[in-house]
Coordinates of C-alpha atoms and ligand atoms in Angstrom, one line a residue:
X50 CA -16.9 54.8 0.6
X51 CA -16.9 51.0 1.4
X52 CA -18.4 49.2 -2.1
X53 CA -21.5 48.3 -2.6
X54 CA -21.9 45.1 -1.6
X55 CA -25.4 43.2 -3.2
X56 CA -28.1 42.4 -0.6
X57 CA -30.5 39.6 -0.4
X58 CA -30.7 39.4 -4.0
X59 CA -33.6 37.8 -5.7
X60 CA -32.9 36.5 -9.2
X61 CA -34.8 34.0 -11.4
X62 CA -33.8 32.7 -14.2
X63 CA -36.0 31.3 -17.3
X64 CA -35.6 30.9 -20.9
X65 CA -38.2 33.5 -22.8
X66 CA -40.5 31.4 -24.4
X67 CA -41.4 27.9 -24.0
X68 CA -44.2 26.2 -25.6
X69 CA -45.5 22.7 -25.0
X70 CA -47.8 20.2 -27.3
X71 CA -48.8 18.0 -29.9
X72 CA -46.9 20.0 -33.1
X73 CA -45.5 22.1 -30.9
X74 CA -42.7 22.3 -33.3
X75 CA -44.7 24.0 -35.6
X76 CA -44.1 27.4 -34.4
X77 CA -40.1 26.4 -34.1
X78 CA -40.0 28.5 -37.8
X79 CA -42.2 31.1 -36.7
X80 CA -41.0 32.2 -33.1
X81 CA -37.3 31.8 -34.8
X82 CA -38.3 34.6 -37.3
X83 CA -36.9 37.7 -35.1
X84 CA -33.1 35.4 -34.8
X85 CA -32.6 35.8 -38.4
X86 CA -32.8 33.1 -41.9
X87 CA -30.0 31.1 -41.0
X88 CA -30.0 28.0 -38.2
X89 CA -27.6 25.7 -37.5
X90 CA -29.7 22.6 -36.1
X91 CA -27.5 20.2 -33.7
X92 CA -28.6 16.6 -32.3
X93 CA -28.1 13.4 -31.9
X94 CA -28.9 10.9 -34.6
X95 CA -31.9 8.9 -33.2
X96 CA -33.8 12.7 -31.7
X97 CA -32.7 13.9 -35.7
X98 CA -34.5 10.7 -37.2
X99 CA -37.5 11.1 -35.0
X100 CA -37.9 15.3 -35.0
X101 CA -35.8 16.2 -38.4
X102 CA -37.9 16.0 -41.2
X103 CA -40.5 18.7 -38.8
X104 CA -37.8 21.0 -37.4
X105 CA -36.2 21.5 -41.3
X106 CA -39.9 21.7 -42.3
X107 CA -40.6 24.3 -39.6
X108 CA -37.8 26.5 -40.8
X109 CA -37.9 26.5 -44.2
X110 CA -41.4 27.2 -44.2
X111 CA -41.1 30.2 -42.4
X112 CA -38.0 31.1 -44.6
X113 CA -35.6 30.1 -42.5
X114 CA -32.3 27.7 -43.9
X115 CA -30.5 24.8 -42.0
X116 CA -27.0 26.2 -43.1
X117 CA -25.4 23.7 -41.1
X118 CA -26.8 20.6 -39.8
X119 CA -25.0 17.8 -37.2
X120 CA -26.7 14.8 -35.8
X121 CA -23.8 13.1 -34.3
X122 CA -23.7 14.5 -31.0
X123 CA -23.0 12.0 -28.6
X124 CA -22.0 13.4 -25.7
X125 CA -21.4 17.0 -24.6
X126 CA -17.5 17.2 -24.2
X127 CA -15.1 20.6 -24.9
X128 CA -13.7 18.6 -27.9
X129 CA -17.6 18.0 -29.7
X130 CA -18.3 22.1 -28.3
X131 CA -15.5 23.8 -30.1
X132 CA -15.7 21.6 -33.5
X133 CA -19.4 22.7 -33.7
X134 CA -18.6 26.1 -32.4
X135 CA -16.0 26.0 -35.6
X136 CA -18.9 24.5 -38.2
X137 CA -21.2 27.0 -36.7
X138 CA -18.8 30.5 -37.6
X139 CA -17.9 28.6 -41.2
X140 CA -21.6 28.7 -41.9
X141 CA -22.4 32.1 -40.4
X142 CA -25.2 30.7 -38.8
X143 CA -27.6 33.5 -36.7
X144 CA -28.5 30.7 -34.4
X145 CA -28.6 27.2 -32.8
X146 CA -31.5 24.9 -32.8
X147 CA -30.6 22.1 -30.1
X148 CA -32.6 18.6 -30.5
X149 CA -32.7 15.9 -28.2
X150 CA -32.2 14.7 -24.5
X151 CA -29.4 16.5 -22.2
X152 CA -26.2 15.6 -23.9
X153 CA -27.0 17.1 -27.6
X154 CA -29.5 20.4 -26.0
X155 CA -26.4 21.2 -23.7
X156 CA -23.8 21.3 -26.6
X157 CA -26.1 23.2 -28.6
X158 CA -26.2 25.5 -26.0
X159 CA -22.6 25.8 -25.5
X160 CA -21.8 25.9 -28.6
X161 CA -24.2 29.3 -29.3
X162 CA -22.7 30.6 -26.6
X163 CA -19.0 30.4 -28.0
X164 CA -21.0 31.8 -31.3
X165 CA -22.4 34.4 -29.6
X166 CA -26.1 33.5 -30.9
X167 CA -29.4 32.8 -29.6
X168 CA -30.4 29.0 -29.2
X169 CA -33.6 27.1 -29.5
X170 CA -34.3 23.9 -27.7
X171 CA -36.2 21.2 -29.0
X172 CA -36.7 18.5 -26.2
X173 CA -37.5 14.7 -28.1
X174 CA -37.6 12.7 -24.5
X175 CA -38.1 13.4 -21.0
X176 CA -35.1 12.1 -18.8
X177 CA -33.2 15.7 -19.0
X178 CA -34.8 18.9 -17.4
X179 CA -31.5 20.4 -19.3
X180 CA -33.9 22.3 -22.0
X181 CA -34.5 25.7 -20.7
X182 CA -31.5 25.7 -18.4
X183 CA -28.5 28.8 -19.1
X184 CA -26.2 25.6 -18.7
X185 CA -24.2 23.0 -19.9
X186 CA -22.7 19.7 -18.0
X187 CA -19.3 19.1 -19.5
X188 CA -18.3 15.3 -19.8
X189 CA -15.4 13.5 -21.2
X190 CA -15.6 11.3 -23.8
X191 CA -16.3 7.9 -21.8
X192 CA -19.2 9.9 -19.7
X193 CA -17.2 11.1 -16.8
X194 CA -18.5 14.3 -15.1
X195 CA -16.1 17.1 -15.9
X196 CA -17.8 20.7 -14.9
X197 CA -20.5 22.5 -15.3
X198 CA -19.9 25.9 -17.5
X199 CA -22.7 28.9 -16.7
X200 CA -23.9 30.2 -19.6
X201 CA -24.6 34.0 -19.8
X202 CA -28.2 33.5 -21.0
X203 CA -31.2 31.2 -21.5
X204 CA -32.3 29.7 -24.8
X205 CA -34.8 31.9 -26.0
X206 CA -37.2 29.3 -26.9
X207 CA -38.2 25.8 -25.7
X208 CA -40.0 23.7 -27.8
X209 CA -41.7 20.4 -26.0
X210 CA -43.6 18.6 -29.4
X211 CA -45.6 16.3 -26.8
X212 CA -46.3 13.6 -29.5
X213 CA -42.6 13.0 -30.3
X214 CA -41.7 12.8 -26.2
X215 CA -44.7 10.7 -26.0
X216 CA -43.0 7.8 -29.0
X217 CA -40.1 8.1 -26.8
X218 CA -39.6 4.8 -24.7
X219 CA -41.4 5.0 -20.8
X220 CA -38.4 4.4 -19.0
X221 CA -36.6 8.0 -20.1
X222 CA -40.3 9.5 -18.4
X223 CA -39.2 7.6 -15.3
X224 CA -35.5 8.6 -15.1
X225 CA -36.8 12.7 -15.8
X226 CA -39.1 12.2 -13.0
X227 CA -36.7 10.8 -10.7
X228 CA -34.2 13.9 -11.4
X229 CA -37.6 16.2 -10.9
X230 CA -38.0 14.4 -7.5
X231 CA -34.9 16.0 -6.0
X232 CA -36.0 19.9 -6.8
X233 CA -38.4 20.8 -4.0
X234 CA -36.1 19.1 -1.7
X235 CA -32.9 20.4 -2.3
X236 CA -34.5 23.3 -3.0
X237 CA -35.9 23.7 0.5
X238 CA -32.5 23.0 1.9
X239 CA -31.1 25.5 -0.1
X240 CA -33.2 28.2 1.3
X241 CA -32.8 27.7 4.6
X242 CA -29.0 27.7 4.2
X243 CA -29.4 31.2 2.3
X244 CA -31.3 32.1 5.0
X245 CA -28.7 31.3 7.8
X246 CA -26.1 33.0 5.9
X247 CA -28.2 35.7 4.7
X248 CA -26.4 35.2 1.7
X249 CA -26.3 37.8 -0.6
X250 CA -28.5 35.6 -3.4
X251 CA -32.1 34.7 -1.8
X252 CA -33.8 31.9 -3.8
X253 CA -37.5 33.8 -4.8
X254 CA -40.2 32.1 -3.3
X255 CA -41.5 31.8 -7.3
X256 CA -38.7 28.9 -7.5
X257 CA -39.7 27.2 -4.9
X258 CA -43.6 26.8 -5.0
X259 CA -42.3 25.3 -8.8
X260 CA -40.3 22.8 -6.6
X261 CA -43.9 22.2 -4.5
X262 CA -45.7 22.3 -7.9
X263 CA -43.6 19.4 -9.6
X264 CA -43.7 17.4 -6.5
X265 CA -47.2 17.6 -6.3
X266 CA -48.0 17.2 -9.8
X267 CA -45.6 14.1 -10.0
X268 CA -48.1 12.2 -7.4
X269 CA -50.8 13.1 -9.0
X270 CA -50.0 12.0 -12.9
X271 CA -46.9 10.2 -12.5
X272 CA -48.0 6.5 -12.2
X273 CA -50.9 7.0 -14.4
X274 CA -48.8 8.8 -17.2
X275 CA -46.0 6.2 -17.0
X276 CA -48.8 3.1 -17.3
X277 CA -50.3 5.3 -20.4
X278 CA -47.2 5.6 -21.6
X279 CA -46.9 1.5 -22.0
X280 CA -49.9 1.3 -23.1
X281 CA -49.2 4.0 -25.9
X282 CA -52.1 6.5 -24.6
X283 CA -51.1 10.4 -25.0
X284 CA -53.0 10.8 -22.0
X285 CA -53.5 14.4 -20.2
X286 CA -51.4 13.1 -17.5
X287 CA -49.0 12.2 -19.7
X288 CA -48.5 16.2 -20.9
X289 CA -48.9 17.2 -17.0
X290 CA -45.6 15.1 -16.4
X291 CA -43.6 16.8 -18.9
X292 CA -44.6 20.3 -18.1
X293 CA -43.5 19.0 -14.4
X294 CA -40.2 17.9 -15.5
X295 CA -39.1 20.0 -18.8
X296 CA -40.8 23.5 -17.1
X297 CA -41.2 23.0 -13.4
X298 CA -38.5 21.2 -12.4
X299 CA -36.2 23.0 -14.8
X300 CA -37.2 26.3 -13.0
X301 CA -36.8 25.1 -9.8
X302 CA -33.7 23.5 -9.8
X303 CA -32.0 26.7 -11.6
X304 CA -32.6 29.0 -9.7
X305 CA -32.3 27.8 -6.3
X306 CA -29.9 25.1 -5.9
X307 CA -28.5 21.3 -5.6
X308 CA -27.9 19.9 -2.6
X309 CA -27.2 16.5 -0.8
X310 CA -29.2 14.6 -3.2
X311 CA -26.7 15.6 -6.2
X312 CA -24.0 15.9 -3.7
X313 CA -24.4 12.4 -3.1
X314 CA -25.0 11.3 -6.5
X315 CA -22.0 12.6 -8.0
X316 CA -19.7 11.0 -4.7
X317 CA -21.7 7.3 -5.7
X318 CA -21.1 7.7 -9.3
X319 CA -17.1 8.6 -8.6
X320 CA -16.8 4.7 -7.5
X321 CA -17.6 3.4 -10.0
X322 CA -19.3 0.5 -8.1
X323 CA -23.5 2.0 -8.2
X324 CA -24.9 1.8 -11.7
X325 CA -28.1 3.6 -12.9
X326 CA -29.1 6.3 -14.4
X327 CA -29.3 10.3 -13.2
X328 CA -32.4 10.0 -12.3
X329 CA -32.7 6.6 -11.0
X330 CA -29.8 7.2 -8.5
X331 CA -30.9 11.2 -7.9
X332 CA -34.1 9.8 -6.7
X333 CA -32.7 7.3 -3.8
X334 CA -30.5 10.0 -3.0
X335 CA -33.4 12.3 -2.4
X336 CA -34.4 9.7 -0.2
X337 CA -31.3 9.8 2.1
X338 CA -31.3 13.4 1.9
X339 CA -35.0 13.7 3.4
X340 CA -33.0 11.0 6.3
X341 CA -30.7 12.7 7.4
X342 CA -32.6 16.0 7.5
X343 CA -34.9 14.0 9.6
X344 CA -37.9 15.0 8.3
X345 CA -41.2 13.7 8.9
X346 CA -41.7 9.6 9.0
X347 CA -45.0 10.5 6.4
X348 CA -43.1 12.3 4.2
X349 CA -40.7 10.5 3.7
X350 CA -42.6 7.4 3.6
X351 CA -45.1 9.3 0.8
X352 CA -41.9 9.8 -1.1
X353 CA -40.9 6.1 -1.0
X354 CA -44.4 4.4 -2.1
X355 CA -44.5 7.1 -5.3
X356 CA -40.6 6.1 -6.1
X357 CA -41.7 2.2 -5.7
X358 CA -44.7 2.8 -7.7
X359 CA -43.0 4.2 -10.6
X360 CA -40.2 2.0 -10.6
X361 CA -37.9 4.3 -9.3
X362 CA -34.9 2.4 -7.1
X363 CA -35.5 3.0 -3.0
X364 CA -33.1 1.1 -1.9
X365 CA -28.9 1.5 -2.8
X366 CA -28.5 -2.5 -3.8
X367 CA -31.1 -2.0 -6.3
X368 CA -27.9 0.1 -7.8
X369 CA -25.2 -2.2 -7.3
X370 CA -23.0 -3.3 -4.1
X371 CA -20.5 -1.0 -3.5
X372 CA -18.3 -1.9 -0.3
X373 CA -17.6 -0.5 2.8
X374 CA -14.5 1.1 1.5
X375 CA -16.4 3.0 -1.8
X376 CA -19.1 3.9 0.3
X377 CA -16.9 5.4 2.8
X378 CA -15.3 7.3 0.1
X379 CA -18.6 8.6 -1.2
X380 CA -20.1 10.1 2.1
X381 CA -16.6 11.9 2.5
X382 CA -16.8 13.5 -1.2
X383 CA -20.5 13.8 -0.7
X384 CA -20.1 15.6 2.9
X385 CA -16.6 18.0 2.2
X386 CA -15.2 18.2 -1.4
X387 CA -19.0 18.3 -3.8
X388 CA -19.4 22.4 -4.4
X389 CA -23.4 20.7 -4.1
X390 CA -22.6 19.9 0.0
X391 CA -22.8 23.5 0.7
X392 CA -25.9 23.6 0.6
X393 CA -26.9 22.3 3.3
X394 CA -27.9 23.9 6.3
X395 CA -26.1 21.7 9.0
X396 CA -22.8 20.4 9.0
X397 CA -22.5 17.1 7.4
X398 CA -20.4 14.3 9.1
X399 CA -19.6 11.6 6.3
X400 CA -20.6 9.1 9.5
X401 CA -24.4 10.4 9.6
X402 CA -24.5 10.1 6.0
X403 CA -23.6 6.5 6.1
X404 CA -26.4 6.2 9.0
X405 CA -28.9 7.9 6.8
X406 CA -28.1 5.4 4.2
X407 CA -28.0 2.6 6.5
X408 CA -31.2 3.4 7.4
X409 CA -32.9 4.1 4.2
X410 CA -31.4 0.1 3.6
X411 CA -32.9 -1.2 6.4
X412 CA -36.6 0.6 5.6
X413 CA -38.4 3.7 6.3
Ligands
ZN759 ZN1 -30.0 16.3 -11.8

C-alpha cells in the first residue's frame, strides 16, 4: 500500500491563553498555578525594571517562587539559549516566564523548550508580534540573522499588561505596526501559492480574515493611537492596536506564511547599506510586494497614505542609499535563495523586482 500521504491539511496554530489589559499581569500568578510553584522569569533589564516588581508580585502571591531570575538578555543567540537552558535545569524550574520585546520573549521560549517546560509571555512594548508565536529568531551576537528554530508548542499564556505597553516609547507602536502591515499581504500570497500547488498544508481561512482584521483595524486606530500615545492618553484605540499587532497579527503571520515583503527585507538588510528597523523596512517592503503583484492603484495607494500617516518609511532612500550593485544583490537573494521567496505565486525575476521598486521610488 502506497503511504499515506497528508492532504490539504488545515492547521492553526495559537498559544492557549492570552489575556490583554490594564493589570493584565495580575492573573500571570493565577493562570500559572496548574505549571507548578517554581518559575524561572527571563528578560531584558529595562522590560525587568518596568514589569518586575508585578510579575515577582504576581507569583508569589499565588504561591509561586522565581527560583531563577535573568534580566540580561540582550539578544536571542544559541550561546545566551543554552546558558539559560543550563540556569534553568540547576534551579529545577517547572517553567519560563519570558518578559519583554522579541529578543528576550524568544529566548525565553527557546530556552523552555530545551527544558522541556511550559512558558509564559509577558509582552512590555509593541514592536514584536513574537509573544504567542511557537518560534524563535536566532541571531548572532552583533544582530545578524542566523535561523529561525520551530518550536514544538505555543506558550501557554500571553500576558499583554496594556498600561506597561502603553509607558513604552510611541515609536516601538509604529515599528509593531509596520511588521503587522505585511500579514494580510503576504498572507494572501501565500494562499494562492498553496492553492496552485495544492500543497499538502492549506492556510485556514481563520488565519487569514486575522490578516483582514489587523489590516483593517490598523486604519482605523492606528494614527489616532500613535497621536495618543504622544500625548500619553491610554486611549481605546490605543488597546485596539495591540490586540491588532500582539494577537492578530501574531496569528496570522504563523500560520500562513512570509512572503516577498520578508523576502525582501532580509536580502536589504544582508547589504548592509538600508538601515531601519523590522518594521520600518517590512512596511516599504509590503509596499513593493503589493507592486509587483500589481494590485489595484487604490489599494496600494490606501496603503501608502496610512504608512505616511504613521510615520512609517514609503520610500527606500528614507532607509539609506544602497547602490546599484547592493540593490542588485538584494532582488537576486530576495527572488531565488530567501526560503520566504517561495511563496509567491509567480516566478520572481530579480529584474521586476528592481522595477517594482523603481516604481514604488518614483510614486504610486
Ligand atoms: Zn516580521
Amino acid at each position: 500500500m502506497a503511504a499515506l500521504k497528508p492532504i490539504t491539511i488545515r492547521k492553526m496554530l495559537t498559544p492557549s491563553t492570552y489575556i490583554q489589559g490594564k493589570g493584565a499581569i495580575y492573573y500571570l500568578g493565577q493562570r500559572a498555578l496548574p505549571l507548578g510553584d517554581k518559575a524561572f522569569v527571563i528578560g531584558g533589564s529595562t522590560a525587568l525594571q518596568a514589569a518586575g516588581d508585578r510579575v515577582r508580585k504576581s507569583l508569589t502571591s499565588n504561591g509561586i517562587e522565581a527560583v531563577a531570575w535573568n534580566d540580561k538578555v540582550k539578544e536571542c543567540t544559541h550561546a545566551t539559549i543554552n546558558k539559560l537552558a543550563e540556569e534553568g535545569k540547576h534551579a529545577k524550574a517547572h517553567f519560563v516566564v519570558g518578559v519583554g520585546g522579541g529578543r528576550a520573549i524568544d529566548t525565553a521560549k527557546a530556552a523552555a523548550w530545551k527544558l522541556k517546560v511550559p512558558v509564559i509571555s509577558v509582552g512590555t512594548q509593541c514592536a514584536s508580534n513574537a509573544d504567542g508565536s511557537a518560534e524563535s529568531v536566532v541571531y548572532t551576537e552583533d544582530h545578524r540573522f542566523l535561523e529561525v528554530l520551530s518550536l514544538p508548542r505555543n506558550p501557554v499564556l500571553v500576558i499583554e499588561d496594556t498600561e506597561i505597553i502603553a509607558k513604552a516609547p510611541p515609536k516601538y507602536m509604529v515599528w509593531g505596526m509596520g511588521d503587522a502591515l505585511s500579514c494580510k499581504f503576504e498572507g494572501e500570497a501565500y494562499a494562492k501559492t498553496r492553492a496552485l500547488k495544492q500543497d499538502g498544508e492549506t492556510p485556514p481561512a481563520t488565519a487569514l480574515a486575522l490578516g483582514d482584521s489587523c489590516y483593517r483595524s490598523l486604519r482605523e486606530h492606528g494614527h489616532k493611537a500613535i497621536s495618543d500615545l504622544k500625548n500619553g492618553v491610554h486611549s481605546v484605540d490605543v488597546d485596539d492596536v495591540i490586540e491588532a499587532v500582539k494577537l492578530a497579527s501574531a496569528m496570522a503571520f504563523e500560520n500562513t506564511g512570509c512572503a516577498l515583503a520578508h523576502a525582501l527585507h532580509n536580502g536589504l538588510t544582508k547589504t548592509g547599506q538600508v538601515k531601519g528597523e523590522h518594521g520600518e523596512i517590512v512596511a516599504y517592503c509590503t509596499i513593493v510586494q503589493m507592486v509587483f503583484e500589481k494590485r489595484p492603484a487604490d489599494e496600494i495607494r490606501e496603503v501608502v497614505s496610512w504608512c505616511d500617516k504613521v510615520g512609517l518609511p514609503t520610500k527606500l532612500k528614507i532607509l539609506g542609499e544602497p547602490s546599484k550593485a547592493a540593490l542588485r544583490m538584494a532582488t537576486e537573494y530576495a527572488a531565488d535563495k530567501d526560503s520566504n521567496s517561495r511563496n509567491m505565486p509567480m516566478r520572481m525575476k530579480p529584474s521586476d523586482l528592481m522595477e517594482a521598486i523603481d516604481r514604488v521610488e518614483r510614486g504610486v
